[in-house]
PDB file of C-alpha atoms and ligand atoms in Angstrom:
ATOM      1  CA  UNK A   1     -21.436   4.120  -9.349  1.00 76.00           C
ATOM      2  CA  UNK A   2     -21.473   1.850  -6.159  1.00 80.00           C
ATOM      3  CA  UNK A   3     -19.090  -0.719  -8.645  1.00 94.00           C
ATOM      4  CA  UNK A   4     -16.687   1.961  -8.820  1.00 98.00           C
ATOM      5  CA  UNK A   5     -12.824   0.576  -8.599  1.00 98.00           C
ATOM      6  CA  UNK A   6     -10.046   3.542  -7.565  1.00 98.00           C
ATOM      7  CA  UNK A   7      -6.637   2.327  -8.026  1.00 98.00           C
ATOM      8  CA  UNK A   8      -4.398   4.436  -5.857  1.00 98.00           C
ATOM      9  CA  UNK A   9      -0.231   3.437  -6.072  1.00 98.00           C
ATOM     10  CA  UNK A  10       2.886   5.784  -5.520  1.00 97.00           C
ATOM     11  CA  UNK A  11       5.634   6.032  -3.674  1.00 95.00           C
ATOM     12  CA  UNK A  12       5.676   5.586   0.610  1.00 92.00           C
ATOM     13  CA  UNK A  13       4.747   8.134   2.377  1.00 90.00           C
ATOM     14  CA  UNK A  14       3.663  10.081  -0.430  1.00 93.00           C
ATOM     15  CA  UNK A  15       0.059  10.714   1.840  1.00 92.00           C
ATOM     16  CA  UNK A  16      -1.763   7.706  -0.082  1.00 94.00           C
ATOM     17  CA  UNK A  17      -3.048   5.970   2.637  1.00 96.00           C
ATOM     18  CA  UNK A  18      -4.751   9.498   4.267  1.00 96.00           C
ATOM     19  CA  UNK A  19      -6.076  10.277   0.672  1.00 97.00           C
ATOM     20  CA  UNK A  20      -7.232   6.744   0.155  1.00 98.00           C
ATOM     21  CA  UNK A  21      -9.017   6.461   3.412  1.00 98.00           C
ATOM     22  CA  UNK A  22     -10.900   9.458   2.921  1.00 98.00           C
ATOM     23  CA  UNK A  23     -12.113   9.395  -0.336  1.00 98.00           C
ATOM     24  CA  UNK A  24     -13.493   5.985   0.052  1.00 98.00           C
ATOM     25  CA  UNK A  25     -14.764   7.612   3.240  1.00 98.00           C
ATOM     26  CA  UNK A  26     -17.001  10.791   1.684  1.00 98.00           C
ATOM     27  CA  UNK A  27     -17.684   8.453  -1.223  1.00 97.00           C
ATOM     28  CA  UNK A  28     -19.463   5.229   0.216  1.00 97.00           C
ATOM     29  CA  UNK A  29     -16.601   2.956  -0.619  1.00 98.00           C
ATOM     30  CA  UNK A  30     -14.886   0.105   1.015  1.00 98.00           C
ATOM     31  CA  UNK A  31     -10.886   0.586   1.149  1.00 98.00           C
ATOM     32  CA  UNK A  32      -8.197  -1.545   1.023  1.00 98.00           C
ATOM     33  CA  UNK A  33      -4.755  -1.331   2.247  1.00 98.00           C
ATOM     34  CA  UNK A  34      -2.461  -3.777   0.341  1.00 98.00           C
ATOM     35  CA  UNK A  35       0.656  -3.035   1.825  1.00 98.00           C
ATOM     36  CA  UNK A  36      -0.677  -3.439   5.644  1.00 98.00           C
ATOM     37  CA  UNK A  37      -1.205  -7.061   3.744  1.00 98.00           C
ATOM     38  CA  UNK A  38       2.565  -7.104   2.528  1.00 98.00           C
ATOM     39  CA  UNK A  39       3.603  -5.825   5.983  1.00 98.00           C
ATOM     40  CA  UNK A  40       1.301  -8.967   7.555  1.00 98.00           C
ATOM     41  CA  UNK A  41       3.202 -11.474   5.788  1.00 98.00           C
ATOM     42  CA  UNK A  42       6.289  -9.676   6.564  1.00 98.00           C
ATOM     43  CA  UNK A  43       5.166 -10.297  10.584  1.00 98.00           C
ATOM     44  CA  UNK A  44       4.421 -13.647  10.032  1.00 98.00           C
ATOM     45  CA  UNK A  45       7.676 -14.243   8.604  1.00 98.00           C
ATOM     46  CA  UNK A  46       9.712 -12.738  11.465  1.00 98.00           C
ATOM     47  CA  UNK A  47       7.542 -14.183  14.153  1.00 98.00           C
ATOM     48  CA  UNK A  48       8.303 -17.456  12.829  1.00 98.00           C
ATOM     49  CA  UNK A  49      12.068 -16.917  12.624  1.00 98.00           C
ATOM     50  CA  UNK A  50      12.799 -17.097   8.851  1.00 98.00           C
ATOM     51  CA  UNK A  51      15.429 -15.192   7.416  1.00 98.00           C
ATOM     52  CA  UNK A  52      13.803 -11.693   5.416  1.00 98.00           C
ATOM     53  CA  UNK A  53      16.773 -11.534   2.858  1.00 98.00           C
ATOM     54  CA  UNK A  54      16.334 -15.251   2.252  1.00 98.00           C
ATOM     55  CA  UNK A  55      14.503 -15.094  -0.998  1.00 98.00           C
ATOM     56  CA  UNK A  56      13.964 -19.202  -1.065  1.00 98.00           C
ATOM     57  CA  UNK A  57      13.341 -19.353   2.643  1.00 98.00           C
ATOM     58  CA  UNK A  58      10.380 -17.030   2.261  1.00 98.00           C
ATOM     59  CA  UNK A  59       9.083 -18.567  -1.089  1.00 98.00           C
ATOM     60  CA  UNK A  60       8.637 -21.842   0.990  1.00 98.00           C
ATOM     61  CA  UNK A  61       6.033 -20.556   3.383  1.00 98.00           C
ATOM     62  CA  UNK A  62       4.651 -18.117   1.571  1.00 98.00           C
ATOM     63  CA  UNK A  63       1.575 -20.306   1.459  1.00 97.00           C
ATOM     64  CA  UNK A  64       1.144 -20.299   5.325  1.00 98.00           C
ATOM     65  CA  UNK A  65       0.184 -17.068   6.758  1.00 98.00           C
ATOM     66  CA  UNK A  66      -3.873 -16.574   6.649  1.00 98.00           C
ATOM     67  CA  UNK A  67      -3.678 -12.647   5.964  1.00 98.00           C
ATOM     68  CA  UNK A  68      -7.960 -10.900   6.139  1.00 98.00           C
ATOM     69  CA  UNK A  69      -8.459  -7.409   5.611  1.00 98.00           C
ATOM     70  CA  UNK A  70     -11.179  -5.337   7.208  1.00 98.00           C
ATOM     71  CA  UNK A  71     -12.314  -2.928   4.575  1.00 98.00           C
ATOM     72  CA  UNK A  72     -13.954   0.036   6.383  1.00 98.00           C
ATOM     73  CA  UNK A  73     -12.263   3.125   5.566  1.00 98.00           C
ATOM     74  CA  UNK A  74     -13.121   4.353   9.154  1.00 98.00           C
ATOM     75  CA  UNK A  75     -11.718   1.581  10.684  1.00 97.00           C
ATOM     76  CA  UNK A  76      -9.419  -0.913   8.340  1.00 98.00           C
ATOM     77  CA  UNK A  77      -7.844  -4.078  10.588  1.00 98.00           C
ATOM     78  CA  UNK A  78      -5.649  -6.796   8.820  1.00 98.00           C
ATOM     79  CA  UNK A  79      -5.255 -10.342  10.526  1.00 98.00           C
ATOM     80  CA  UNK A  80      -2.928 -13.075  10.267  1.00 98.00           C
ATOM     81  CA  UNK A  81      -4.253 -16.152  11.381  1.00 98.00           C
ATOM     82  CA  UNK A  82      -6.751 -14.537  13.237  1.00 98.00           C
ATOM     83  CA  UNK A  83      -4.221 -12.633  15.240  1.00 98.00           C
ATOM     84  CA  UNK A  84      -4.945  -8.765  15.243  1.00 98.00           C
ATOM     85  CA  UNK A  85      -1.562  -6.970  13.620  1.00 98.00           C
ATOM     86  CA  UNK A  86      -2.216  -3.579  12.590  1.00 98.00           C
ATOM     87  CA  UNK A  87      -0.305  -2.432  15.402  1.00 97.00           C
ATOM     88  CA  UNK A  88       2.485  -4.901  15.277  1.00 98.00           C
ATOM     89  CA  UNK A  89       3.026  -4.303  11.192  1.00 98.00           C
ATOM     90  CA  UNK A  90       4.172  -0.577  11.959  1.00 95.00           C
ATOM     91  CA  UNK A  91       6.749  -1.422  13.724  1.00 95.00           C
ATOM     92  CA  UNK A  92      10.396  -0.187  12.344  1.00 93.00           C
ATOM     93  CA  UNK A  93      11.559  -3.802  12.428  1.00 96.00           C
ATOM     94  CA  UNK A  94       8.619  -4.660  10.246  1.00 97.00           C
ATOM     95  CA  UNK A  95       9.323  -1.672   8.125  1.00 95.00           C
ATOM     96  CA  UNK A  96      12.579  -2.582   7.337  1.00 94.00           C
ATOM     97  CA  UNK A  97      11.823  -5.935   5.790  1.00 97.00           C
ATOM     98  CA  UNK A  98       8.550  -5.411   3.827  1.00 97.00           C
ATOM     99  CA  UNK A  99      10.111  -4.522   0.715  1.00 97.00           C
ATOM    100  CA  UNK A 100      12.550  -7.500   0.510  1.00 97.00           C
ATOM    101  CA  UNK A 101       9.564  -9.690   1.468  1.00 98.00           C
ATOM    102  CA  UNK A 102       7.654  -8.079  -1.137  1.00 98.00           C
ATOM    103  CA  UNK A 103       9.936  -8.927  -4.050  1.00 98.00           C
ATOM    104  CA  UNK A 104       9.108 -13.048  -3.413  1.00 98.00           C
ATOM    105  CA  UNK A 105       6.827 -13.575  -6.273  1.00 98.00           C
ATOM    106  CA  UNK A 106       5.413 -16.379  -4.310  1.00 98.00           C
ATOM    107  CA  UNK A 107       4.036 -14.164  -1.540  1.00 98.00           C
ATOM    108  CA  UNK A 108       2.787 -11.678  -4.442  1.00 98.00           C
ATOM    109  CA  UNK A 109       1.252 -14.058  -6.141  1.00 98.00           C
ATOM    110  CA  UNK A 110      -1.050 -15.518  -2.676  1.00 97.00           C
ATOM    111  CA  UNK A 111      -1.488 -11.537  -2.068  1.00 98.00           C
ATOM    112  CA  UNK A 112      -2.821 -11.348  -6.072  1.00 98.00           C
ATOM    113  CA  UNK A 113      -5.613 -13.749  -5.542  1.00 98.00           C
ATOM    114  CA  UNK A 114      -6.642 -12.535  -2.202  1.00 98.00           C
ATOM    115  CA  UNK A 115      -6.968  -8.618  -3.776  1.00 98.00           C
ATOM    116  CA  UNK A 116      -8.705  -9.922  -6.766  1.00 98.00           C
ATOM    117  CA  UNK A 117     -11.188 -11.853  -4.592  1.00 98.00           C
ATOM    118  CA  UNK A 118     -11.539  -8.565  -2.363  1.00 98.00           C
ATOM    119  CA  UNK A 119     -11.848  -6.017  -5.425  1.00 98.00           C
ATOM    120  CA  UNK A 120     -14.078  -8.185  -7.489  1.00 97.00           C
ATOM    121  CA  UNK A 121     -17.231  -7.452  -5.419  1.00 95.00           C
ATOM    122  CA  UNK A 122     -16.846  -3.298  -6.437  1.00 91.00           C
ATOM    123  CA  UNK A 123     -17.019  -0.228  -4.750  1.00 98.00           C
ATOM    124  CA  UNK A 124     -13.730  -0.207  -3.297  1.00 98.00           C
ATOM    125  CA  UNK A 125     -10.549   2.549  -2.878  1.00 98.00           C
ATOM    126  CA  UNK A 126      -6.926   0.351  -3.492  1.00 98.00           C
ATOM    127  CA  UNK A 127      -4.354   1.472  -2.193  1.00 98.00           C
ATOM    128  CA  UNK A 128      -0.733  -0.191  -2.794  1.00 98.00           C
ATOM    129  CA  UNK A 129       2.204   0.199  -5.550  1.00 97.00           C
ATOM    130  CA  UNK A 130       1.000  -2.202  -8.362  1.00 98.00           C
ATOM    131  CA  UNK A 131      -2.654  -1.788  -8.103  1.00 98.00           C
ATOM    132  CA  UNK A 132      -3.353  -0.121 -11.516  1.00 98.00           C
ATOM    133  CA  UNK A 133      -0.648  -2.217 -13.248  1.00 98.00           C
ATOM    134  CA  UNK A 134      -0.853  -5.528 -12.452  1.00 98.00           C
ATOM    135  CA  UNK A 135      -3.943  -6.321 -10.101  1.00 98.00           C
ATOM    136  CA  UNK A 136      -6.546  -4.224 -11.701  1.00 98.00           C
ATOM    137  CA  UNK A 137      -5.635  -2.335 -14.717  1.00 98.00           C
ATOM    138  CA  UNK A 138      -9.438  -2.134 -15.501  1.00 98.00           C
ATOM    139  CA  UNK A 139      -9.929   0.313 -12.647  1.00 98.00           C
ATOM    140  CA  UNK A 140     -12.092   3.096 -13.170  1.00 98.00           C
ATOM    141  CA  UNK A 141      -9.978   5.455 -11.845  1.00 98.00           C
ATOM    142  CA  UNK A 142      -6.039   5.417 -11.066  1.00 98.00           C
ATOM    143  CA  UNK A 143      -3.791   7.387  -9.404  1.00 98.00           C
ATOM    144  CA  UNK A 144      -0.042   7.604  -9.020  1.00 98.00           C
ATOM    145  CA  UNK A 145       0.714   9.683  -6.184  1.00 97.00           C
ATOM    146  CA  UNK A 146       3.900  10.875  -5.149  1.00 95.00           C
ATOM    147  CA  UNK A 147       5.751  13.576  -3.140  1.00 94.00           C
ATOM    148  CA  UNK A 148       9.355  15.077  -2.365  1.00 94.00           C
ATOM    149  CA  UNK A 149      11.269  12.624  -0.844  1.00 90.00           C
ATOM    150  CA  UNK A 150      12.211  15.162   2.167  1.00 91.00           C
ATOM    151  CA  UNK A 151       8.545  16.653   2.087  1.00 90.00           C
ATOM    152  CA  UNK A 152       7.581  12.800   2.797  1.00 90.00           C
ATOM    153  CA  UNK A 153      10.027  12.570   5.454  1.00 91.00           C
ATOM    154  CA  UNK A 154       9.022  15.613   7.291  1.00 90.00           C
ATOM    155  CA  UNK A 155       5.493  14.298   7.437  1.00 87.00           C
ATOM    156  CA  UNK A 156       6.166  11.083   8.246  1.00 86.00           C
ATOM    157  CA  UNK A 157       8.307  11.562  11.265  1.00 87.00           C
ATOM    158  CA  UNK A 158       5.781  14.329  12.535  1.00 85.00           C
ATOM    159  CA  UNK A 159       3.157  11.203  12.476  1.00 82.00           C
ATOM    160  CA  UNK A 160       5.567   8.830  14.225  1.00 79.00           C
ATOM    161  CA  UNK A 161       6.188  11.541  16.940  1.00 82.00           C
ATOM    162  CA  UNK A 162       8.958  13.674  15.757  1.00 82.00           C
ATOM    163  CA  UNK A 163      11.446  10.684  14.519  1.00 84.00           C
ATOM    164  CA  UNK A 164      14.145  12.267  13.014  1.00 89.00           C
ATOM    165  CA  UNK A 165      13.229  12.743   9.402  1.00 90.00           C
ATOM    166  CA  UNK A 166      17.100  12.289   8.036  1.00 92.00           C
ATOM    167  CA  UNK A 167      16.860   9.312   9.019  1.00 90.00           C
ATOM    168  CA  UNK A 168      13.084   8.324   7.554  1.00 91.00           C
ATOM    169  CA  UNK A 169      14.225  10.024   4.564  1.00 93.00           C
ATOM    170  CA  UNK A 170      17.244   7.219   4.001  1.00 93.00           C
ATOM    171  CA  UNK A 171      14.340   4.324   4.826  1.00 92.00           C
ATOM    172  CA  UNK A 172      11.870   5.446   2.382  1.00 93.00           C
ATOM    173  CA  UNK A 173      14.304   6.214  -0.429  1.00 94.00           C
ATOM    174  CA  UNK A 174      15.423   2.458   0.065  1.00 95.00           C
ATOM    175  CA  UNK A 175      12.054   1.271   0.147  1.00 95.00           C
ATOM    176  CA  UNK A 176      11.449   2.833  -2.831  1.00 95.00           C
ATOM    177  CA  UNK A 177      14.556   1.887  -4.159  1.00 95.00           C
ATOM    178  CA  UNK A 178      13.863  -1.866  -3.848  1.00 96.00           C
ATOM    179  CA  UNK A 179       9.786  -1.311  -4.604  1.00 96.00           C
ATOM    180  CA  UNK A 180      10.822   0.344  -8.080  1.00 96.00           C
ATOM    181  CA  UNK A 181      13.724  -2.076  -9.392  1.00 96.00           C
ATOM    182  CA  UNK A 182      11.988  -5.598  -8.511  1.00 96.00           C
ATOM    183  CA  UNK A 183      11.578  -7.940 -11.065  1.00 96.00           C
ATOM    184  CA  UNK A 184       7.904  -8.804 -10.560  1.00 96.00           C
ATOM    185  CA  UNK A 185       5.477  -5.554 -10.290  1.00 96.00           C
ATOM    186  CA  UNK A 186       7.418  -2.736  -9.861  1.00 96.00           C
ATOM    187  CA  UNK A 187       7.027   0.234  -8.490  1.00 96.00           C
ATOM    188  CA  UNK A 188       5.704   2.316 -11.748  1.00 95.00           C
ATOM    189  CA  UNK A 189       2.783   4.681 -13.082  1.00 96.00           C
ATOM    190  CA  UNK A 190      -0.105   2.393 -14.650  1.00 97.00           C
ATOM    191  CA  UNK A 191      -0.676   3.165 -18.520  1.00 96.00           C
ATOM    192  CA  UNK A 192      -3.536   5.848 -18.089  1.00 97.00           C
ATOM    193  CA  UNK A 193      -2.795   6.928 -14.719  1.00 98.00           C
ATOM    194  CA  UNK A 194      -3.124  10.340 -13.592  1.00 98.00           C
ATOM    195  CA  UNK A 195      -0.215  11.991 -11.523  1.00 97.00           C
ATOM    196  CA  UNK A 196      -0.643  13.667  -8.500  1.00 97.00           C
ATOM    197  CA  UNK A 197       2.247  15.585  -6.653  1.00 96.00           C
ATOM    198  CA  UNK A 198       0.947  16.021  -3.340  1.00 95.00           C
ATOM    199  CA  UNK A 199       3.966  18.215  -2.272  1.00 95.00           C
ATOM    200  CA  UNK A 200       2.143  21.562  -2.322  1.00 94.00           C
ATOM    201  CA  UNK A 201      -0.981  19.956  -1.298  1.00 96.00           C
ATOM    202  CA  UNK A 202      -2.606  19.460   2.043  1.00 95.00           C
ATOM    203  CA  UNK A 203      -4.175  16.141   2.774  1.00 95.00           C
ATOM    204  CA  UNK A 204      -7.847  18.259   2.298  1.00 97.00           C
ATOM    205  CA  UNK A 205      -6.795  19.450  -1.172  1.00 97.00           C
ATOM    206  CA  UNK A 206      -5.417  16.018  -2.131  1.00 98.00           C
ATOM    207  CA  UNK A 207      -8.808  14.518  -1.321  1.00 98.00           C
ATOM    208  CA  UNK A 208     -10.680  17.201  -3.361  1.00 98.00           C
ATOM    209  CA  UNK A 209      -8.836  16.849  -6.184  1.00 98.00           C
ATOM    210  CA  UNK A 210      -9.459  13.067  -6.469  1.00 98.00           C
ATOM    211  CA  UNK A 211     -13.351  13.894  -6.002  1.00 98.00           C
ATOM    212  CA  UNK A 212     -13.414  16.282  -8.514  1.00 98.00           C
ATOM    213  CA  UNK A 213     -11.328  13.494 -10.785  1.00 98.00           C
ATOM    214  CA  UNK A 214     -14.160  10.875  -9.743  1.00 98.00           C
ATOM    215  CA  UNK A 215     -16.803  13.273 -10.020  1.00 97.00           C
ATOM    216  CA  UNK A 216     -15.675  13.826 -13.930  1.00 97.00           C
ATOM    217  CA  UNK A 217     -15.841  10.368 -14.625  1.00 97.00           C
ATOM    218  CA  UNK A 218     -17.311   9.188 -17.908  1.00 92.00           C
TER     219      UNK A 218
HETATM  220  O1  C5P B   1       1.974   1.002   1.665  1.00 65.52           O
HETATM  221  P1  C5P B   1       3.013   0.533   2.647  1.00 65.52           P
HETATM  222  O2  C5P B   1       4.114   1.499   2.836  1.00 65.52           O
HETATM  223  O3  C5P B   1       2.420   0.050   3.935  1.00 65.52           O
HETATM  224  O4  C5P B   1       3.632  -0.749   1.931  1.00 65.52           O
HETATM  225  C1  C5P B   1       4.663  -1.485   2.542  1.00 65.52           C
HETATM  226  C2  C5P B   1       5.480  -2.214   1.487  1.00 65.52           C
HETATM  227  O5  C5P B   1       4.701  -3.276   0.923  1.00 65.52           O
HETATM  228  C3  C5P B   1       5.956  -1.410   0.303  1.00 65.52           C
HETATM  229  O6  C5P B   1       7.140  -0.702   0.577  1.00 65.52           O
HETATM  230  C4  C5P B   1       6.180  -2.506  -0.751  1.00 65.52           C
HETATM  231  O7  C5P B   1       7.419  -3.153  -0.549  1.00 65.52           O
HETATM  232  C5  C5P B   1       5.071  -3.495  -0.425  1.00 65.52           C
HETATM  233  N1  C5P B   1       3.912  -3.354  -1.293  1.00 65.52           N
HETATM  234  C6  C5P B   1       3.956  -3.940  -2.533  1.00 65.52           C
HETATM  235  N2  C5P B   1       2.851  -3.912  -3.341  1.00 65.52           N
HETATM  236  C7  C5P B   1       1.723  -3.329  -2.937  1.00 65.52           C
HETATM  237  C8  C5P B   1       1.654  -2.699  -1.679  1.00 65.52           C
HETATM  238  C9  C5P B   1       2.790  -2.708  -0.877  1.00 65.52           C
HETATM  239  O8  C5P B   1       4.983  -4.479  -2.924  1.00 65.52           O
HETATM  240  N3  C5P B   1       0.649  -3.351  -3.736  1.00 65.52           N
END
């Protein structure tokens, strides 16, 4: 169905964003990557020189940043007040402070509306860690993906140029950490979502097993 809403959440790194991309890709879907938006507020923050860690600092501009996503699977941007940042919100520095950020129920609650405004016109692939729990539990489809947290790291520092994965194992487990123990729309599976382990998978058989799943739909 070209309404069709896929709810995809897990932990980082766990290959979500690959998977994501290309279903919506072989399927005729638009995709959207929530956490680039976390990660844009996150830039916005720093680039204005307010303190991360400060929870009320953050609250009181949440309202500020202008965050857009491009939804092409091919080619997804994110802007922040018109400024391209999909580049600048992968940097470690950016990293390192999403999650904090993310625990602000102000800025989740700006980044609620905007996803709700985005997913409302169907057809869409969501990717993100509270997609099928809080922002659209109606989805047709969701998916909790997750992998071995040193099966993450390995892949993850092969993509970032051979980073040492020790290392990117310690930031994801804290990211996860902090993602899964927040007070407002944790980190969890989504009543009626299916589990995938993608640590025997490749990113190919990932991708086929969601088609088959959305292929079996009722
Ligand atoms: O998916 P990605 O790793 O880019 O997400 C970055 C961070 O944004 C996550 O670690 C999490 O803190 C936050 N996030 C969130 N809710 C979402 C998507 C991302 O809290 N739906």
């Amino acid at each position: 169905s070209p309404d069709l809403v896929v709810a995809v959440d897990g932990t980082s790194g766990s290959g979500k964003s690959s998977t994501s991309r290309q279903v919506a890709h072989r399927l005729g879907l638009r995709y959207l990557d929530t956490g680039a938006q976390f990660r844009a507020i996150t830039w916005w923050m720093l680039h204005h020189g307010v303190d991360v860690h400060d929870a009320d600092a953050v609250a009181a501009r949440a309202a500020e940043p202008v965050v857009v996503s491009g939804t092409d699977p091919l080619e997804p941007t994110i802007t922040v007040d018109g400024e391209d940042v999909a580049t600048a919100v992968r940097t470690p520095e950016v990293t390192g402070a999403v999650s904090p950020v993310s625990t602000v129920p102000e800025v989740r609650a700006r980044l609620l509306a905007l996803q709700r405004e985005v997913i409302g016109a169907g057809g869409i692939v969501v990717e993100g860690r509270d997609i099928g729990s809080v922002v659209w539990p109606q989805a047709d489809l969701k998916l909790y993906v997750t992998a071995d947290p040193s099966a993450r790291a390995t892949r993850r520092s092969a993509e970032e140029g051979g980073s040492d994965a020790t290392a990117t194992e310690q930031v994801l487990r804290e990211r996860d950490r902090i993602d899964s123990g927040r007070a407002t729309a944790p980190l969890r599976r989504a009543d009626g979502a299916v589990e995938l382990d993608t640590t025997p998978h490749t990113l190919d058989e990932v991708v086929d097993l969601v088609l088959g799943l959305v292929r079996d739909l009722p």
